[in-house]
mmCIF file with all atom_site columns, C-alpha atoms in Angstrom:
data_model
loop_
_atom_site.group_PDB
_atom_site.id
_atom_site.type_symbol
_atom_site.label_atom_id
_atom_site.label_alt_id
_atom_site.label_comp_id
_atom_site.label_asym_id
_atom_site.label_entity_id
_atom_site.label_seq_id
_atom_site.pdbx_PDB_ins_code
_atom_site.Cartn_x
_atom_site.Cartn_y
_atom_site.Cartn_z
_atom_site.occupancy
_atom_site.B_iso_or_equiv
_atom_site.pdbx_formal_charge
_atom_site.auth_seq_id
_atom_site.auth_comp_id
_atom_site.auth_asym_id
_atom_site.auth_atom_id
_atom_site.pdbx_PDB_model_num
ATOM 1   C CA . THR A 1 1   ? -29.862 32.393 11.070  1.00 0.00 ? 611 THR A CA 1
ATOM 2   C CA . ALA A 1 2   ? -28.664 32.239 7.388   1.00 0.00 ? 612 ALA A CA 1
ATOM 3   C CA . CYS A 1 3   ? -28.550 34.578 4.498   1.00 0.00 ? 613 CYS A CA 1
ATOM 4   C CA . ARG A 1 4   ? -26.964 35.563 1.209   1.00 0.00 ? 614 ARG A CA 1
ATOM 5   C CA . ASP A 1 5   ? -23.828 36.686 2.859   1.00 0.00 ? 615 ASP A CA 1
ATOM 6   C CA . SER A 1 6   ? -22.584 32.846 2.730   1.00 0.00 ? 616 SER A CA 1
ATOM 7   C CA . LEU A 1 7   ? -22.655 32.977 6.639   1.00 0.00 ? 617 LEU A CA 1
ATOM 8   C CA . PHE A 1 8   ? -25.005 31.561 8.820   1.00 0.00 ? 618 PHE A CA 1
ATOM 9   C CA . ARG A 1 9   ? -25.245 32.166 12.755  1.00 0.00 ? 619 ARG A CA 1
ATOM 10  C CA . SER A 1 10  ? -26.221 30.358 15.749  1.00 0.00 ? 620 SER A CA 1
ATOM 11  C CA . TRP A 1 11  ? -28.076 32.080 18.666  1.00 0.00 ? 621 TRP A CA 1
ATOM 12  C CA . ASP A 1 12  ? -28.200 31.679 22.554  1.00 0.00 ? 622 ASP A CA 1
ATOM 13  C CA . VAL A 1 13  ? -32.221 32.595 22.901  1.00 0.00 ? 623 VAL A CA 1
ATOM 14  C CA . SER A 1 14  ? -32.806 30.952 26.297  1.00 0.00 ? 624 SER A CA 1
ATOM 15  C CA . ASN A 1 15  ? -33.011 34.441 27.780  1.00 0.00 ? 625 ASN A CA 1
ATOM 16  C CA . LYS A 1 16  ? -35.282 36.555 25.353  1.00 0.00 ? 626 LYS A CA 1
ATOM 17  C CA . ASN A 1 17  ? -34.185 39.912 26.784  1.00 0.00 ? 627 ASN A CA 1
ATOM 18  C CA . ASN A 1 18  ? -30.210 39.058 26.219  1.00 0.00 ? 628 ASN A CA 1
ATOM 19  C CA . ILE A 1 19  ? -30.028 36.966 22.811  1.00 0.00 ? 629 ILE A CA 1
ATOM 20  C CA . THR A 1 20  ? -26.431 36.240 22.181  1.00 0.00 ? 630 THR A CA 1
ATOM 21  C CA . LEU A 1 21  ? -24.440 34.972 19.426  1.00 0.00 ? 631 LEU A CA 1
ATOM 22  C CA . ILE A 1 22  ? -22.761 31.828 19.938  1.00 0.00 ? 632 ILE A CA 1
ATOM 23  C CA . ASN A 1 23  ? -21.043 31.198 16.725  1.00 0.00 ? 633 ASN A CA 1
ATOM 24  C CA . SER A 1 24  ? -20.555 32.357 13.083  1.00 0.00 ? 634 SER A CA 1
ATOM 25  C CA . TYR A 1 25  ? -20.050 29.660 10.296  1.00 0.00 ? 635 TYR A CA 1
ATOM 26  C CA . GLU A 1 26  ? -18.103 30.816 7.300   1.00 0.00 ? 636 GLU A CA 1
ATOM 27  C CA . HIS A 1 27  ? -17.464 28.161 4.768   1.00 0.00 ? 637 HIS A CA 1
ATOM 28  C CA . HIS A 1 28  ? -19.726 28.620 1.785   1.00 0.00 ? 638 HIS A CA 1
ATOM 29  C CA . SER A 1 29  ? -19.091 30.774 -1.230  1.00 0.00 ? 639 SER A CA 1
ATOM 30  C CA . ASP A 1 30  ? -23.007 31.661 -2.005  1.00 0.00 ? 640 ASP A CA 1
ATOM 31  C CA . TRP A 1 31  ? -25.828 32.218 -0.155  1.00 0.00 ? 641 TRP A CA 1
ATOM 32  C CA . VAL A 1 32  ? -26.720 29.711 2.600   1.00 0.00 ? 642 VAL A CA 1
ATOM 33  C CA . ASN A 1 33  ? -30.493 28.750 1.989   1.00 0.00 ? 643 ASN A CA 1
ATOM 34  C CA . SER A 1 34  ? -31.221 26.281 4.721   1.00 0.00 ? 644 SER A CA 1
ATOM 35  C CA . ILE A 1 35  ? -29.927 25.084 7.828   1.00 0.00 ? 645 ILE A CA 1
ATOM 36  C CA . PHE A 1 36  ? -30.722 22.630 10.770  1.00 0.00 ? 646 PHE A CA 1
ATOM 37  C CA . TYR A 1 37  ? -29.063 21.246 14.033  1.00 0.00 ? 647 TYR A CA 1
ATOM 38  C CA . THR A 1 38  ? -29.054 17.797 15.461  1.00 0.00 ? 648 THR A CA 1
ATOM 39  C CA . PRO A 1 39  ? -28.648 18.269 19.488  1.00 0.00 ? 649 PRO A CA 1
ATOM 40  C CA . LYS A 1 40  ? -28.091 14.419 19.498  1.00 0.00 ? 650 LYS A CA 1
ATOM 41  C CA . HIS A 1 41  ? -24.876 14.610 17.441  1.00 0.00 ? 651 HIS A CA 1
ATOM 42  C CA . ASP A 1 42  ? -24.137 18.151 18.158  1.00 0.00 ? 652 ASP A CA 1
ATOM 43  C CA . LEU A 1 43  ? -24.004 18.597 14.444  1.00 0.00 ? 653 LEU A CA 1
ATOM 44  C CA . LEU A 1 44  ? -25.129 21.577 12.090  1.00 0.00 ? 654 LEU A CA 1
ATOM 45  C CA . PHE A 1 45  ? -26.261 21.168 8.387   1.00 0.00 ? 655 PHE A CA 1
ATOM 46  C CA . SER A 1 46  ? -26.224 23.799 5.947   1.00 0.00 ? 656 SER A CA 1
ATOM 47  C CA . GLY A 1 47  ? -27.484 23.822 2.299   1.00 0.00 ? 657 GLY A CA 1
ATOM 48  C CA . SER A 1 48  ? -26.078 26.525 -0.299  1.00 0.00 ? 658 SER A CA 1
ATOM 49  C CA . SER A 1 49  ? -26.513 28.204 -3.609  1.00 0.00 ? 659 SER A CA 1
ATOM 50  C CA . ASP A 1 50  ? -22.808 26.975 -4.081  1.00 0.00 ? 660 ASP A CA 1
ATOM 51  C CA . THR A 1 51  ? -24.577 23.423 -4.531  1.00 0.00 ? 661 THR A CA 1
ATOM 52  C CA . GLY A 1 52  ? -23.102 22.030 -1.465  1.00 0.00 ? 662 GLY A CA 1
ATOM 53  C CA . VAL A 1 53  ? -24.234 20.386 1.745   1.00 0.00 ? 663 VAL A CA 1
ATOM 54  C CA . LYS A 1 54  ? -22.086 21.180 4.784   1.00 0.00 ? 664 LYS A CA 1
ATOM 55  C CA . ILE A 1 55  ? -21.648 19.181 8.047   1.00 0.00 ? 665 ILE A CA 1
ATOM 56  C CA . TRP A 1 56  ? -20.525 21.151 11.013  1.00 0.00 ? 666 TRP A CA 1
ATOM 57  C CA . ASP A 1 57  ? -19.126 20.277 14.363  1.00 0.00 ? 667 ASP A CA 1
ATOM 58  C CA . ALA A 1 58  ? -21.668 22.711 16.207  1.00 0.00 ? 668 ALA A CA 1
ATOM 59  C CA . SER A 1 59  ? -19.509 23.293 19.240  1.00 0.00 ? 669 SER A CA 1
ATOM 60  C CA . LYS A 1 60  ? -16.066 23.882 17.663  1.00 0.00 ? 670 LYS A CA 1
ATOM 61  C CA . GLY A 1 61  ? -17.421 25.443 14.254  1.00 0.00 ? 671 GLY A CA 1
ATOM 62  C CA . PHE A 1 62  ? -15.523 23.565 11.669  1.00 0.00 ? 672 PHE A CA 1
ATOM 63  C CA . VAL A 1 63  ? -16.731 21.911 8.678   1.00 0.00 ? 673 VAL A CA 1
ATOM 64  C CA . MET A 1 64  ? -16.439 18.068 9.007   1.00 0.00 ? 674 MET A CA 1
ATOM 65  C CA . SER A 1 65  ? -17.715 17.218 5.325   1.00 0.00 ? 675 SER A CA 1
ATOM 66  C CA . THR A 1 66  ? -19.094 18.478 2.319   1.00 0.00 ? 676 THR A CA 1
ATOM 67  C CA . LEU A 1 67  ? -21.458 16.520 0.236   1.00 0.00 ? 677 LEU A CA 1
ATOM 68  C CA . ARG A 1 68  ? -21.536 17.376 -3.439  1.00 0.00 ? 678 ARG A CA 1
ATOM 69  C CA . THR A 1 69  ? -24.148 15.718 -5.171  1.00 0.00 ? 679 THR A CA 1
ATOM 70  C CA . HIS A 1 70  ? -26.487 18.570 -6.485  1.00 0.00 ? 680 HIS A CA 1
ATOM 71  C CA . ARG A 1 71  ? -25.702 20.197 -9.695  1.00 0.00 ? 681 ARG A CA 1
ATOM 72  C CA . ASP A 1 72  ? -27.531 23.230 -8.970  1.00 0.00 ? 682 ASP A CA 1
ATOM 73  C CA . TYR A 1 73  ? -28.680 25.518 -5.929  1.00 0.00 ? 683 TYR A CA 1
ATOM 74  C CA . VAL A 1 74  ? -29.288 23.658 -2.621  1.00 0.00 ? 684 VAL A CA 1
ATOM 75  C CA . LYS A 1 75  ? -32.535 25.006 -1.510  1.00 0.00 ? 685 LYS A CA 1
ATOM 76  C CA . LYS A 1 76  ? -33.927 23.144 1.217   1.00 0.00 ? 686 LYS A CA 1
ATOM 77  C CA . LEU A 1 77  ? -32.765 20.569 4.177   1.00 0.00 ? 687 LEU A CA 1
ATOM 78  C CA . ALA A 1 78  ? -35.243 18.571 5.892   1.00 0.00 ? 688 ALA A CA 1
ATOM 79  C CA . PHE A 1 79  ? -34.375 16.272 8.903   1.00 0.00 ? 689 PHE A CA 1
ATOM 80  C CA . ALA A 1 80  ? -36.301 13.161 10.328  1.00 0.00 ? 690 ALA A CA 1
ATOM 81  C CA . PRO A 1 81  ? -34.852 12.625 13.842  1.00 0.00 ? 691 PRO A CA 1
ATOM 82  C CA . ALA A 1 82  ? -36.820 9.625  14.555  1.00 0.00 ? 692 ALA A CA 1
ATOM 83  C CA . ARG A 1 83  ? -34.968 7.763  11.577  1.00 0.00 ? 693 ARG A CA 1
ATOM 84  C CA . GLU A 1 84  ? -31.925 10.038 11.784  1.00 0.00 ? 694 GLU A CA 1
ATOM 85  C CA . VAL A 1 85  ? -31.984 10.884 7.997   1.00 0.00 ? 695 VAL A CA 1
ATOM 86  C CA . PHE A 1 86  ? -32.228 14.337 6.090   1.00 0.00 ? 696 PHE A CA 1
ATOM 87  C CA . ALA A 1 87  ? -33.264 15.130 2.734   1.00 0.00 ? 697 ALA A CA 1
ATOM 88  C CA . SER A 1 88  ? -31.432 17.896 0.596   1.00 0.00 ? 698 SER A CA 1
ATOM 89  C CA . GLY A 1 89  ? -33.453 19.482 -2.408  1.00 0.00 ? 699 GLY A CA 1
ATOM 90  C CA . GLY A 1 90  ? -31.926 21.455 -5.029  1.00 0.00 ? 700 GLY A CA 1
ATOM 91  C CA . LEU A 1 91  ? -32.914 23.526 -8.181  1.00 0.00 ? 701 LEU A CA 1
ATOM 92  C CA . ASP A 1 92  ? -31.587 20.796 -10.220 1.00 0.00 ? 702 ASP A CA 1
ATOM 93  C CA . LYS A 1 93  ? -34.939 18.957 -9.280  1.00 0.00 ? 703 LYS A CA 1
ATOM 94  C CA . LYS A 1 94  ? -33.364 16.061 -7.260  1.00 0.00 ? 704 LYS A CA 1
ATOM 95  C CA . ILE A 1 95  ? -33.811 15.220 -3.617  1.00 0.00 ? 705 ILE A CA 1
ATOM 96  C CA . PHE A 1 96  ? -31.242 12.942 -1.925  1.00 0.00 ? 706 PHE A CA 1
ATOM 97  C CA . LEU A 1 97  ? -31.781 11.262 1.346   1.00 0.00 ? 707 LEU A CA 1
ATOM 98  C CA . TRP A 1 98  ? -28.942 10.616 3.717   1.00 0.00 ? 708 TRP A CA 1
ATOM 99  C CA . ASP A 1 99  ? -28.130 8.787  6.878   1.00 0.00 ? 709 ASP A CA 1
ATOM 100 C CA . VAL A 1 100 ? -26.942 11.265 9.525   1.00 0.00 ? 710 VAL A CA 1
ATOM 101 C CA . ARG A 1 101 ? -24.616 8.475  11.007  1.00 0.00 ? 711 ARG A CA 1
ATOM 102 C CA . THR A 1 102 ? -22.929 7.725  7.867   1.00 0.00 ? 712 THR A CA 1
ATOM 103 C CA . LEU A 1 103 ? -23.221 10.635 5.432   1.00 0.00 ? 713 LEU A CA 1
ATOM 104 C CA . LYS A 1 104 ? -24.419 7.907  2.715   1.00 0.00 ? 714 LYS A CA 1
ATOM 105 C CA . ASN A 1 105 ? -27.309 8.426  0.345   1.00 0.00 ? 715 ASN A CA 1
#
């Protein structure tokens, strides 16, 4: 889950009667607008109104990299697992495509 408190959280939903918090991720300075997870690499990606896209080690909960290409809020992230690429879209009216393995666009 993500929201305007600049945090996002991951949850264990394997037991619908006992949903538990796995981790809380705190490194953005503004609203977190979009997140996705890549189980193959155990990475989380988050896009924020602070204009950054952050790549997280999902298990350890730390930021591995920050991508700073947008000049306005990052509103959406989309992942294409078959190609191992993701897109980031922002209010700057730009869409960037990124290779998940190299983080190059």
